[in-house]
Amino acid sequence: MLQQLVSRLLSAGVVIIGVATLVFLLIHLVPGDPVEVMLGESAQAADRDSLRHELGLDKPVAEQLMNFYGNLLHLDLGMSLHSKRAITEVLGERLPATIELAVAGMVIALLLAFPLGILAAIRKDSAWDSGSMTVSLLGVSIPNFVMGPLLILVFAVWANLLPVSGREGPASLILPAITLGTALASVLSRMVRASLLEVLNEDYIRTARAKGLAERVVVWRHGMRSAMLPVITLLGLQLGALLAGAVITETVFSWPGIGLLTIEAIQTRDYPVVQACVLLISSTYVVVNTLTDVMYAWLDPRIRMGGR
Amino acid sequence: MNNLLRCPRVPFPRLALGRVVDCGSPWRGFFVLCGLLSLLVACSAETTDKLRFGMASAPVTLDPRLATDAASARINRLLYDSLVDFDATSAPVPALARWQMLDTTHYRFTLQAQRTFHHGKPLTANDVKATYDYILDKSHVSPHRATLSLIKEIIVVDDRTVDFVIDKPDPLFPNYLVVGIVPADLAAQEHTFNKDPVGSGPFKFIAWPEDGRLVLERVQDAQQVEFLKVPNPTVRVLKMLNGEIDMTQNDLLPELVDYLRNTGAVQVTTGPGINFSYLGFNAEDPVVGKLLVRQAIAYALDRATIIKYVMGETARPASAILPPTHWAGNPGLQTIPYDPDKARALLAQAGFSAAQPARITYKTSNDPFRVRLATVIQHQLRQVGIEVDIRSYDWGTFYGDIKAGRFQMYSLSWVGIKSPDIFSYAFHSKSMPPEGANRGRFRNTEVDHLIDAAQVEPDRDKMAQDYRQLQAILLRELPYVPLWYEDHYVVTRNDIHGYVLAPDGNYDGLITTIRDHRDRLAGIGP
């Protein structure tokens, strides 16, 4: 188990370094010059050179990359080229909003997905099944940039119950969280259904039924525990995606999180901020996936035993 | 009723969840949900009487010595005073100070009425010097240094008088002194004006708790204004209708403006703007380098139709960068008429035919509205036999390509142009990037001579005459095909009054904006 964890952590480190390098090189390759964005077109060549020097952008890319790694070791993500503020400070400001939205989205997804998925599985081929799967198909098919404005129109403009956008008090969290949560719930409920159906056809479930156990006990105690494995994997991946910043949802709802910050930084060619955001996003994915693996092992004795 | 009576008999808590369902009353759940939502809304509702102003982008820095982006410049105008401002004809007029030209390279500025900074200190000549010294200091890399680098020396004569000595005669020099003045004492302490601005303007800084939320307070009556960044235009419109913002200016698609106008819930006011849109060409390209082809394009465009149907009547046809109302503008210039037959004849003269059409690549930004305009222009040019291939890119890539001369044809706008030195910057053969913005590599000795003469002409009327002649030549040579000046529009809730639109789109109207509570009481407001 420990060996498995160590190798998992090592490979996670390699992935993070790989992503950081790739992003560093890609952002330097795309056309568009941060110095130009900061000084404007009318700047003198000497000022441009001087700013380039000040920002360290006149050094060879390889040297800049090495400096980037060096600073990373000290957890120094650098300064934003535009706001001239420490990036850790900027990320610190944005992260709570993203975590808040991700957690709320996840809670809504779980509250919707499990009842829908379980209902569809235990009443397979009934109206419940086709009904809940149609709802989930709709959820998957409606992209967030359509779902978001639709919810705003109904709940904010017509019903005047909730604010349209922004992060102003708990009420403003509801619509973005529903937008994020329903999209995830759709995928999740299909996974719960498929996974539970597969498990319910297993021999040990038949044995459990033959023992005369109540259907509730069969489904919950014996069925769900096994059916949870693939669901948790998907949940881990999706939580990573949510924490990494739901870019579209954050843009639609002007939600000041990491996703919106990334988009703004790309537009203004704020290299260090883009790098830091992507690094944060990839680290989140890796950490959440590693945690998922650990949880997987805890849930499935076969994996736990195999590791020993 | 039966349901309600039956409910209490259901054992609690085992079937508590089932009770709502058993009662056959999903409505009860709905009402509970609505109640909870209302409670949440009530908890988070604003109780203050701020004016809330929705913007597409937030300011980057509130330090006027370093700001370049439009959002920062507009907010900084509210926070800081400058020596010089512009009147309705874009001529420089005294703001903080009157000036006199002692000789062609020596200007004296005398501060007018007593002004006080928001931290309580009076504004003096020392503050003026400190502000401009900071910009001229190479170590600070201010974007304004390029324009102001002709300043050789700044001399404080007394508390109210400051002299500027420049290294060569430039009759437009006062036009450049529009940077907001910061207090010298705080500047000496390297105060972070970018996040904590202290000026002497009509508004003072209150808070900037997050990137997209900035609160200022009007000095005269303590009315607070909250600037909220709402990047998505549709969401901004919905916030407007929902009463979450009181006003928003520009950056909406024409159909959204029309929609707002038709709702009656808000007022839409439009005003003439000076932002000039044009098609630019690469003079070194074998196709669009030919004057005949550029002329054909100019005649093939039906501007009136585009303005009416695509832009929702929010623009006016243009013939030059400076509008006719500008002090150096040329009211005598005629807009190039829509004449497809003439366009076809010109193309034939240039050696193109239906069998061998002119093929042009047209670069534009990926802004949906710009792409829509490009598509309409593509269609109109196809009618006369020009095949246009549209390439849209994200802003950084597009702008990089334009500056590097990697284009045949592109469309862009000059925003807020007030000083006629734009002609030197955009058309002089010495202004090829990176030296200037002659992106199309346009070379014309007549234009160069006229610009050189106008730039040193001390008599303003003669200078205006030179520039008028220059604009006539540019309309003949067509380094740009002029398209239109885009109007500005402001959308306000019905209880908001007194906002006046500025031709350059600044937010000075907020100085006189009030909320009329009687409207709100009468039920017109939110």
PDB file of N, CA, C and O in Angstrom, chain A residues 31-32 36 38-39 41-42 44 47-48 50-51 54 83 94 152 156-157 160-165 168-171 174 252 254 256 264 269, chain B residues 37-38 40-41 44 68 139 141 143 145-146 149 194-195 210-211 213 229-231 235 238-239 242 244 394 396-397 399 403 425 434 437 439:
ATOM      1  N   PRO A  31       1.796  33.963 -30.303  1.00  0.00           N
ATOM      2  CA  PRO A  31       2.069  35.364 -30.614  1.00  0.00           C
ATOM      3  C   PRO A  31       1.451  36.267 -29.555  1.00  0.00           C
ATOM      4  O   PRO A  31       0.506  35.873 -28.869  1.00  0.00           O
ATOM      5  N   GLY A  32       1.957  37.471 -29.446  1.00  0.00           N
ATOM      6  CA  GLY A  32       1.442  38.393 -28.432  1.00  0.00           C
ATOM      7  C   GLY A  32       2.506  38.607 -27.385  1.00  0.00           C
ATOM      8  O   GLY A  32       3.069  37.653 -26.868  1.00  0.00           O
ATOM      9  N   GLU A  36       4.245  44.660 -24.883  1.00  0.00           N
ATOM     10  CA  GLU A  36       3.429  45.473 -25.793  1.00  0.00           C
ATOM     11  C   GLU A  36       2.083  45.793 -25.145  1.00  0.00           C
ATOM     12  O   GLU A  36       1.594  46.914 -25.219  1.00  0.00           O
ATOM     13  N   MET A  38       1.465  45.977 -22.003  1.00  0.00           N
ATOM     14  CA  MET A  38       1.624  46.860 -20.851  1.00  0.00           C
ATOM     15  C   MET A  38       1.977  48.291 -21.255  1.00  0.00           C
ATOM     16  O   MET A  38       1.504  49.239 -20.652  1.00  0.00           O
ATOM     17  N   LEU A  39       2.813  48.429 -22.257  1.00  0.00           N
ATOM     18  CA  LEU A  39       3.292  49.780 -22.600  1.00  0.00           C
ATOM     19  C   LEU A  39       2.512  50.419 -23.729  1.00  0.00           C
ATOM     20  O   LEU A  39       2.598  51.627 -23.943  1.00  0.00           O
ATOM     21  N   GLU A  41       1.397  50.523 -27.966  1.00  0.00           N
ATOM     22  CA  GLU A  41       2.147  50.493 -29.213  1.00  0.00           C
ATOM     23  C   GLU A  41       3.096  51.691 -29.352  1.00  0.00           C
ATOM     24  O   GLU A  41       4.103  51.638 -30.037  1.00  0.00           O
ATOM     25  N   SER A  42       2.753  52.791 -28.660  1.00  0.00           N
ATOM     26  CA  SER A  42       3.529  54.016 -28.873  1.00  0.00           C
ATOM     27  C   SER A  42       4.816  54.053 -28.060  1.00  0.00           C
ATOM     28  O   SER A  42       5.562  55.014 -28.140  1.00  0.00           O
ATOM     29  N   GLN A  44       8.553  53.712 -26.561  1.00  0.00           N
ATOM     30  CA  GLN A  44       9.854  53.776 -27.220  1.00  0.00           C
ATOM     31  C   GLN A  44      10.560  52.443 -27.080  1.00  0.00           C
ATOM     32  O   GLN A  44      10.377  51.719 -26.097  1.00  0.00           O
ATOM     33  N   ASP A  47      12.310  51.929 -23.802  1.00  0.00           N
ATOM     34  CA  ASP A  47      11.431  51.595 -22.678  1.00  0.00           C
ATOM     35  C   ASP A  47      11.003  50.133 -22.748  1.00  0.00           C
ATOM     36  O   ASP A  47      10.928  49.438 -21.740  1.00  0.00           O
ATOM     37  N   ARG A  48      10.738  49.718 -23.985  1.00  0.00           N
ATOM     38  CA  ARG A  48      10.320  48.322 -24.166  1.00  0.00           C
ATOM     39  C   ARG A  48      11.444  47.387 -23.709  1.00  0.00           C
ATOM     40  O   ARG A  48      11.204  46.441 -22.978  1.00  0.00           O
ATOM     41  N   SER A  50      13.849  48.082 -21.694  1.00  0.00           N
ATOM     42  CA  SER A  50      14.088  48.201 -20.264  1.00  0.00           C
ATOM     43  C   SER A  50      13.061  47.395 -19.460  1.00  0.00           C
ATOM     44  O   SER A  50      13.401  46.717 -18.500  1.00  0.00           O
ATOM     45  N   LEU A  51      11.797  47.450 -19.906  1.00  0.00           N
ATOM     46  CA  LEU A  51      10.762  46.682 -19.209  1.00  0.00           C
ATOM     47  C   LEU A  51      10.989  45.175 -19.403  1.00  0.00           C
ATOM     48  O   LEU A  51      10.838  44.385 -18.471  1.00  0.00           O
ATOM     49  N   GLU A  54      13.570  44.246 -17.054  1.00  0.00           N
ATOM     50  CA  GLU A  54      13.078  44.246 -15.684  1.00  0.00           C
ATOM     51  C   GLU A  54      12.271  42.983 -15.383  1.00  0.00           C
ATOM     52  O   GLU A  54      12.344  42.414 -14.308  1.00  0.00           O
ATOM     53  N   SER A  83      -0.802  43.519 -12.650  1.00  0.00           N
ATOM     54  CA  SER A  83      -1.184  44.171 -11.400  1.00  0.00           C
ATOM     55  C   SER A  83       0.029  44.373 -10.505  1.00  0.00           C
ATOM     56  O   SER A  83      -0.084  45.030  -9.469  1.00  0.00           O
ATOM     57  N   ARG A  94      -8.635  34.468  -5.204  1.00  0.00           N
ATOM     58  CA  ARG A  94      -9.590  33.822  -6.105  1.00  0.00           C
ATOM     59  C   ARG A  94      -9.988  32.410  -5.673  1.00  0.00           C
ATOM     60  O   ARG A  94     -11.064  31.945  -6.023  1.00  0.00           O
ATOM     61  N   ILE A 152     -30.661  32.036 -15.318  1.00  0.00           N
ATOM     62  CA  ILE A 152     -30.713  33.458 -14.944  1.00  0.00           C
ATOM     63  C   ILE A 152     -32.056  34.047 -15.374  1.00  0.00           C
ATOM     64  O   ILE A 152     -32.730  34.740 -14.613  1.00  0.00           O
ATOM     65  N   ALA A 156     -33.818  34.613 -12.038  1.00  0.00           N
ATOM     66  CA  ALA A 156     -33.416  35.967 -11.653  1.00  0.00           C
ATOM     67  C   ALA A 156     -34.307  37.018 -12.303  1.00  0.00           C
ATOM     68  O   ALA A 156     -34.787  37.925 -11.640  1.00  0.00           O
ATOM     69  N   VAL A 157     -34.534  36.887 -13.625  1.00  0.00           N
ATOM     70  CA  VAL A 157     -35.264  37.956 -14.311  1.00  0.00           C
ATOM     71  C   VAL A 157     -36.776  37.779 -14.191  1.00  0.00           C
ATOM     72  O   VAL A 157     -37.480  38.696 -13.798  1.00  0.00           O
ATOM     73  N   ASN A 160     -37.481  36.757 -10.276  1.00  0.00           N
ATOM     74  CA  ASN A 160     -36.825  37.756  -9.422  1.00  0.00           C
ATOM     75  C   ASN A 160     -36.501  37.206  -8.027  1.00  0.00           C
ATOM     76  O   ASN A 160     -36.641  37.891  -7.019  1.00  0.00           O
ATOM     77  N   LEU A 161     -36.080  35.944  -8.004  1.00  0.00           N
ATOM     78  CA  LEU A 161     -35.783  35.298  -6.725  1.00  0.00           C
ATOM     79  C   LEU A 161     -34.309  35.374  -6.370  1.00  0.00           C
ATOM     80  O   LEU A 161     -33.947  35.390  -5.199  1.00  0.00           O
ATOM     81  N   LEU A 162     -33.461  35.372  -7.397  1.00  0.00           N
ATOM     82  CA  LEU A 162     -32.023  35.279  -7.150  1.00  0.00           C
ATOM     83  C   LEU A 162     -31.269  36.329  -7.949  1.00  0.00           C
ATOM     84  O   LEU A 162     -31.757  36.780  -8.980  1.00  0.00           O
ATOM     85  N   PRO A 163     -30.078  36.701  -7.498  1.00  0.00           N
ATOM     86  CA  PRO A 163     -29.295  37.661  -8.282  1.00  0.00           C
ATOM     87  C   PRO A 163     -28.785  37.029  -9.588  1.00  0.00           C
ATOM     88  O   PRO A 163     -28.610  35.818  -9.667  1.00  0.00           O
ATOM     89  N   VAL A 164     -28.578  37.872 -10.590  1.00  0.00           N
ATOM     90  CA  VAL A 164     -28.163  37.395 -11.911  1.00  0.00           C
ATOM     91  C   VAL A 164     -26.746  36.845 -11.880  1.00  0.00           C
ATOM     92  O   VAL A 164     -26.476  35.753 -12.369  1.00  0.00           O
ATOM     93  N   SER A 165     -25.827  37.617 -11.329  1.00  0.00           N
ATOM     94  CA  SER A 165     -24.436  37.169 -11.357  1.00  0.00           C
ATOM     95  C   SER A 165     -23.661  37.848 -10.250  1.00  0.00           C
ATOM     96  O   SER A 165     -24.209  38.622  -9.481  1.00  0.00           O
ATOM     97  N   GLU A 168     -22.202  37.918  -4.457  1.00  0.00           N
ATOM     98  CA  GLU A 168     -22.698  38.835  -3.440  1.00  0.00           C
ATOM     99  C   GLU A 168     -23.621  38.084  -2.497  1.00  0.00           C
ATOM    100  O   GLU A 168     -24.821  38.056  -2.704  1.00  0.00           O
ATOM    101  N   GLY A 169     -23.050  37.457  -1.528  1.00  0.00           N
ATOM    102  CA  GLY A 169     -23.863  36.751  -0.553  1.00  0.00           C
ATOM    103  C   GLY A 169     -24.238  35.353  -1.008  1.00  0.00           C
ATOM    104  O   GLY A 169     -24.020  34.985  -2.161  1.00  0.00           O
ATOM    105  N   PRO A 170     -24.798  34.562  -0.087  1.00  0.00           N
ATOM    106  CA  PRO A 170     -25.071  33.149  -0.372  1.00  0.00           C
ATOM    107  C   PRO A 170     -26.039  32.935  -1.542  1.00  0.00           C
ATOM    108  O   PRO A 170     -25.919  31.953  -2.269  1.00  0.00           O
ATOM    109  N   ALA A 171     -26.983  33.855  -1.745  1.00  0.00           N
ATOM    110  CA  ALA A 171     -27.970  33.654  -2.807  1.00  0.00           C
ATOM    111  C   ALA A 171     -27.320  33.611  -4.182  1.00  0.00           C
ATOM    112  O   ALA A 171     -27.766  32.890  -5.083  1.00  0.00           O
ATOM    113  N   ILE A 174     -26.280  30.108  -5.730  1.00  0.00           N
ATOM    114  CA  ILE A 174     -27.229  29.064  -6.127  1.00  0.00           C
ATOM    115  C   ILE A 174     -27.212  28.776  -7.628  1.00  0.00           C
ATOM    116  O   ILE A 174     -27.029  27.633  -8.046  1.00  0.00           O
ATOM    117  N   VAL A 252     -19.804  33.197 -17.282  1.00  0.00           N
ATOM    118  CA  VAL A 252     -21.215  33.563 -17.417  1.00  0.00           C
ATOM    119  C   VAL A 252     -21.707  34.300 -16.165  1.00  0.00           C
ATOM    120  O   VAL A 252     -22.375  35.317 -16.260  1.00  0.00           O
ATOM    121  N   SER A 254     -19.893  35.843 -13.876  1.00  0.00           N
ATOM    122  CA  SER A 254     -18.891  36.780 -13.336  1.00  0.00           C
ATOM    123  C   SER A 254     -18.416  36.309 -11.961  1.00  0.00           C
ATOM    124  O   SER A 254     -18.290  37.107 -11.032  1.00  0.00           O
ATOM    125  N   PRO A 256     -15.800  35.361  -9.455  1.00  0.00           N
ATOM    126  CA  PRO A 256     -14.367  35.694  -9.459  1.00  0.00           C
ATOM    127  C   PRO A 256     -13.468  34.558  -8.978  1.00  0.00           C
ATOM    128  O   PRO A 256     -12.846  34.646  -7.934  1.00  0.00           O
ATOM    129  N   GLU A 264      -8.596  35.779 -18.151  1.00  0.00           N
ATOM    130  CA  GLU A 264      -8.113  37.165 -18.179  1.00  0.00           C
ATOM    131  C   GLU A 264      -6.608  37.207 -18.401  1.00  0.00           C
ATOM    132  O   GLU A 264      -6.102  38.042 -19.156  1.00  0.00           O
ATOM    133  N   ARG A 269      -1.823  38.198 -21.832  1.00  0.00           N
ATOM    134  CA  ARG A 269      -0.498  37.582 -21.920  1.00  0.00           C
ATOM    135  C   ARG A 269       0.290  37.773 -20.620  1.00  0.00           C
ATOM    136  O   ARG A 269       1.463  38.117 -20.642  1.00  0.00           O
TER     137      ARG A 269
ATOM    138  N   LEU B  37     -35.221  30.651  -0.604  1.00  0.00           N
ATOM    139  CA  LEU B  37     -34.514  31.488  -1.574  1.00  0.00           C
ATOM    140  C   LEU B  37     -34.695  32.960  -1.225  1.00  0.00           C
ATOM    141  O   LEU B  37     -33.738  33.731  -1.223  1.00  0.00           O
ATOM    142  N   SER B  38     -35.945  33.328  -0.911  1.00  0.00           N
ATOM    143  CA  SER B  38     -36.215  34.735  -0.588  1.00  0.00           C
ATOM    144  C   SER B  38     -35.415  35.163   0.622  1.00  0.00           C
ATOM    145  O   SER B  38     -34.881  36.266   0.680  1.00  0.00           O
ATOM    146  N   LEU B  40     -32.578  33.945   1.597  1.00  0.00           N
ATOM    147  CA  LEU B  40     -31.187  34.099   1.174  1.00  0.00           C
ATOM    148  C   LEU B  40     -30.980  35.439   0.474  1.00  0.00           C
ATOM    149  O   LEU B  40     -30.013  36.144   0.712  1.00  0.00           O
ATOM    150  N   VAL B  41     -31.940  35.755  -0.418  1.00  0.00           N
ATOM    151  CA  VAL B  41     -31.833  37.010  -1.157  1.00  0.00           C
ATOM    152  C   VAL B  41     -31.871  38.172  -0.180  1.00  0.00           C
ATOM    153  O   VAL B  41     -31.073  39.104  -0.259  1.00  0.00           O
ATOM    154  N   SER B  44     -28.652  38.695   1.569  1.00  0.00           N
ATOM    155  CA  SER B  44     -27.526  39.235   0.812  1.00  0.00           C
ATOM    156  C   SER B  44     -27.871  40.529   0.087  1.00  0.00           C
ATOM    157  O   SER B  44     -27.090  41.050  -0.670  1.00  0.00           O
ATOM    158  N   THR B  68      -2.718  52.518 -19.004  1.00  0.00           N
ATOM    159  CA  THR B  68      -2.878  52.692 -20.453  1.00  0.00           C
ATOM    160  C   THR B  68      -4.251  52.241 -20.929  1.00  0.00           C
ATOM    161  O   THR B  68      -4.772  52.767 -21.899  1.00  0.00           O
ATOM    162  N   SER B 139      13.660  54.389 -14.806  1.00  0.00           N
ATOM    163  CA  SER B 139      13.539  53.166 -14.007  1.00  0.00           C
ATOM    164  C   SER B 139      12.076  52.779 -13.779  1.00  0.00           C
ATOM    165  O   SER B 139      11.786  51.640 -13.429  1.00  0.00           O
ATOM    166  N   VAL B 141       9.631  52.922 -16.130  1.00  0.00           N
ATOM    167  CA  VAL B 141       9.073  52.403 -17.376  1.00  0.00           C
ATOM    168  C   VAL B 141       7.579  52.736 -17.516  1.00  0.00           C
ATOM    169  O   VAL B 141       6.737  51.849 -17.612  1.00  0.00           O
ATOM    170  N   PRO B 143       4.331  53.939 -19.500  1.00  0.00           N
ATOM    171  CA  PRO B 143       3.910  53.930 -20.905  1.00  0.00           C
ATOM    172  C   PRO B 143       3.758  55.342 -21.476  1.00  0.00           C
ATOM    173  O   PRO B 143       3.703  55.513 -22.685  1.00  0.00           O
ATOM    174  N   ARG B 145       5.961  57.732 -21.093  1.00  0.00           N
ATOM    175  CA  ARG B 145       7.261  58.363 -21.261  1.00  0.00           C
ATOM    176  C   ARG B 145       7.549  58.680 -22.726  1.00  0.00           C
ATOM    177  O   ARG B 145       8.153  59.702 -23.047  1.00  0.00           O
ATOM    178  N   ALA B 146       7.100  57.798 -23.625  1.00  0.00           N
ATOM    179  CA  ALA B 146       7.386  58.012 -25.046  1.00  0.00           C
ATOM    180  C   ALA B 146       6.845  59.366 -25.500  1.00  0.00           C
ATOM    181  O   ALA B 146       7.546  60.148 -26.147  1.00  0.00           O
ATOM    182  N   SER B 149       8.731  62.335 -23.598  1.00  0.00           N
ATOM    183  CA  SER B 149      10.196  62.331 -23.521  1.00  0.00           C
ATOM    184  C   SER B 149      10.807  63.612 -24.087  1.00  0.00           C
ATOM    185  O   SER B 149      11.995  63.855 -23.914  1.00  0.00           O
ATOM    186  N   ASN B 194      -1.604  52.385  -7.365  1.00  0.00           N
ATOM    187  CA  ASN B 194      -2.335  51.450  -8.220  1.00  0.00           C
ATOM    188  C   ASN B 194      -3.475  50.757  -7.485  1.00  0.00           C
ATOM    189  O   ASN B 194      -4.495  50.423  -8.081  1.00  0.00           O
ATOM    190  N   LYS B 195      -3.324  50.543  -6.156  1.00  0.00           N
ATOM    191  CA  LYS B 195      -4.397  49.889  -5.395  1.00  0.00           C
ATOM    192  C   LYS B 195      -5.069  50.836  -4.410  1.00  0.00           C
ATOM    193  O   LYS B 195      -6.133  50.561  -3.886  1.00  0.00           O
ATOM    194  N   GLU B 210     -12.199  43.475  -4.543  1.00  0.00           N
ATOM    195  CA  GLU B 210     -11.810  42.416  -5.481  1.00  0.00           C
ATOM    196  C   GLU B 210     -11.699  43.032  -6.868  1.00  0.00           C
ATOM    197  O   GLU B 210     -12.203  44.138  -7.108  1.00  0.00           O
ATOM    198  N   ASP B 211     -11.048  42.295  -7.753  1.00  0.00           N
ATOM    199  CA  ASP B 211     -10.759  42.795  -9.096  1.00  0.00           C
ATOM    200  C   ASP B 211     -11.983  43.418  -9.778  1.00  0.00           C
ATOM    201  O   ASP B 211     -11.910  44.476 -10.370  1.00  0.00           O
ATOM    202  N   ARG B 213     -14.802  44.687  -8.489  1.00  0.00           N
ATOM    203  CA  ARG B 213     -15.700  45.516  -7.685  1.00  0.00           C
ATOM    204  C   ARG B 213     -14.899  46.675  -7.101  1.00  0.00           C
ATOM    205  O   ARG B 213     -13.980  46.481  -6.327  1.00  0.00           O
ATOM    206  N   LYS B 229     -17.598  44.622 -12.563  1.00  0.00           N
ATOM    207  CA  LYS B 229     -17.198  44.018 -13.835  1.00  0.00           C
ATOM    208  C   LYS B 229     -18.136  42.863 -14.164  1.00  0.00           C
ATOM    209  O   LYS B 229     -18.280  41.940 -13.371  1.00  0.00           O
ATOM    210  N   VAL B 230     -18.798  42.949 -15.321  1.00  0.00           N
ATOM    211  CA  VAL B 230     -19.658  41.858 -15.787  1.00  0.00           C
ATOM    212  C   VAL B 230     -19.246  41.607 -17.245  1.00  0.00           C
ATOM    213  O   VAL B 230     -19.756  42.266 -18.151  1.00  0.00           O
ATOM    214  N   PRO B 231     -18.322  40.699 -17.486  1.00  0.00           N
ATOM    215  CA  PRO B 231     -17.762  40.561 -18.834  1.00  0.00           C
ATOM    216  C   PRO B 231     -18.794  40.129 -19.885  1.00  0.00           C
ATOM    217  O   PRO B 231     -18.747  40.587 -21.018  1.00  0.00           O
ATOM    218  N   VAL B 235     -25.389  38.818 -19.780  1.00  0.00           N
ATOM    219  CA  VAL B 235     -25.581  38.827 -18.324  1.00  0.00           C
ATOM    220  C   VAL B 235     -25.673  40.267 -17.820  1.00  0.00           C
ATOM    221  O   VAL B 235     -26.463  40.581 -16.927  1.00  0.00           O
ATOM    222  N   LEU B 238     -29.136  41.362 -18.426  1.00  0.00           N
ATOM    223  CA  LEU B 238     -30.072  40.753 -17.465  1.00  0.00           C
ATOM    224  C   LEU B 238     -29.936  41.389 -16.086  1.00  0.00           C
ATOM    225  O   LEU B 238     -30.929  41.600 -15.380  1.00  0.00           O
ATOM    226  N   LYS B 239     -28.700  41.710 -15.696  1.00  0.00           N
ATOM    227  CA  LYS B 239     -28.496  42.381 -14.403  1.00  0.00           C
ATOM    228  C   LYS B 239     -29.152  43.762 -14.401  1.00  0.00           C
ATOM    229  O   LYS B 239     -29.687  44.211 -13.402  1.00  0.00           O
ATOM    230  N   ASN B 242     -32.810  43.273 -14.014  1.00  0.00           N
ATOM    231  CA  ASN B 242     -33.141  42.772 -12.682  1.00  0.00           C
ATOM    232  C   ASN B 242     -32.874  43.811 -11.603  1.00  0.00           C
ATOM    233  O   ASN B 242     -33.109  43.563 -10.428  1.00  0.00           O
ATOM    234  N   GLU B 244     -29.962  44.896 -10.660  1.00  0.00           N
ATOM    235  CA  GLU B 244     -28.729  44.672  -9.902  1.00  0.00           C
ATOM    236  C   GLU B 244     -27.648  45.666 -10.274  1.00  0.00           C
ATOM    237  O   GLU B 244     -26.675  45.832  -9.548  1.00  0.00           O
ATOM    238  N   ASP B 394      -7.559  35.421 -31.730  1.00  0.00           N
ATOM    239  CA  ASP B 394      -7.699  36.065 -30.424  1.00  0.00           C
ATOM    240  C   ASP B 394      -6.899  37.363 -30.471  1.00  0.00           C
ATOM    241  O   ASP B 394      -6.019  37.535 -31.317  1.00  0.00           O
ATOM    242  N   GLY B 396      -4.516  38.989 -28.899  1.00  0.00           N
ATOM    243  CA  GLY B 396      -3.055  39.053 -28.851  1.00  0.00           C
ATOM    244  C   GLY B 396      -2.426  38.639 -30.173  1.00  0.00           C
ATOM    245  O   GLY B 396      -1.513  39.288 -30.693  1.00  0.00           O
ATOM    246  N   THR B 397      -2.933  37.557 -30.738  1.00  0.00           N
ATOM    247  CA  THR B 397      -2.397  37.039 -31.996  1.00  0.00           C
ATOM    248  C   THR B 397      -2.706  38.015 -33.139  1.00  0.00           C
ATOM    249  O   THR B 397      -1.829  38.344 -33.946  1.00  0.00           O
ATOM    250  N   TYR B 399      -3.402  41.242 -33.043  1.00  0.00           N
ATOM    251  CA  TYR B 399      -2.695  42.510 -32.919  1.00  0.00           C
ATOM    252  C   TYR B 399      -1.213  42.324 -33.252  1.00  0.00           C
ATOM    253  O   TYR B 399      -0.594  43.176 -33.904  1.00  0.00           O
ATOM    254  N   LYS B 403       0.801  44.350 -36.244  1.00  0.00           N
ATOM    255  CA  LYS B 403       2.005  45.159 -36.016  1.00  0.00           C
ATOM    256  C   LYS B 403       3.180  44.642 -36.825  1.00  0.00           C
ATOM    257  O   LYS B 403       4.031  45.407 -37.283  1.00  0.00           O
ATOM    258  N   TYR B 425       1.879  59.506 -36.463  1.00  0.00           N
ATOM    259  CA  TYR B 425       2.032  58.189 -35.841  1.00  0.00           C
ATOM    260  C   TYR B 425       1.554  57.056 -36.770  1.00  0.00           C
ATOM    261  O   TYR B 425       2.126  55.973 -36.803  1.00  0.00           O
ATOM    262  N   PRO B 434       8.556  49.066 -35.241  1.00  0.00           N
ATOM    263  CA  PRO B 434       8.044  49.434 -33.919  1.00  0.00           C
ATOM    264  C   PRO B 434       8.114  50.934 -33.622  1.00  0.00           C
ATOM    265  O   PRO B 434       7.801  51.336 -32.509  1.00  0.00           O
ATOM    266  N   ALA B 437       2.821  53.500 -35.737  1.00  0.00           N
ATOM    267  CA  ALA B 437       1.712  52.603 -36.069  1.00  0.00           C
ATOM    268  C   ALA B 437       1.386  52.638 -37.561  1.00  0.00           C
ATOM    269  O   ALA B 437       0.241  52.440 -37.952  1.00  0.00           O
ATOM    270  N   ARG B 439       1.208  50.610 -39.809  1.00  0.00           N
ATOM    271  CA  ARG B 439       1.229  49.148 -39.916  1.00  0.00           C
ATOM    272  C   ARG B 439       1.150  48.686 -41.354  1.00  0.00           C
ATOM    273  O   ARG B 439       1.620  47.622 -41.709  1.00  0.00           O
TER     274      ARG B 439
END
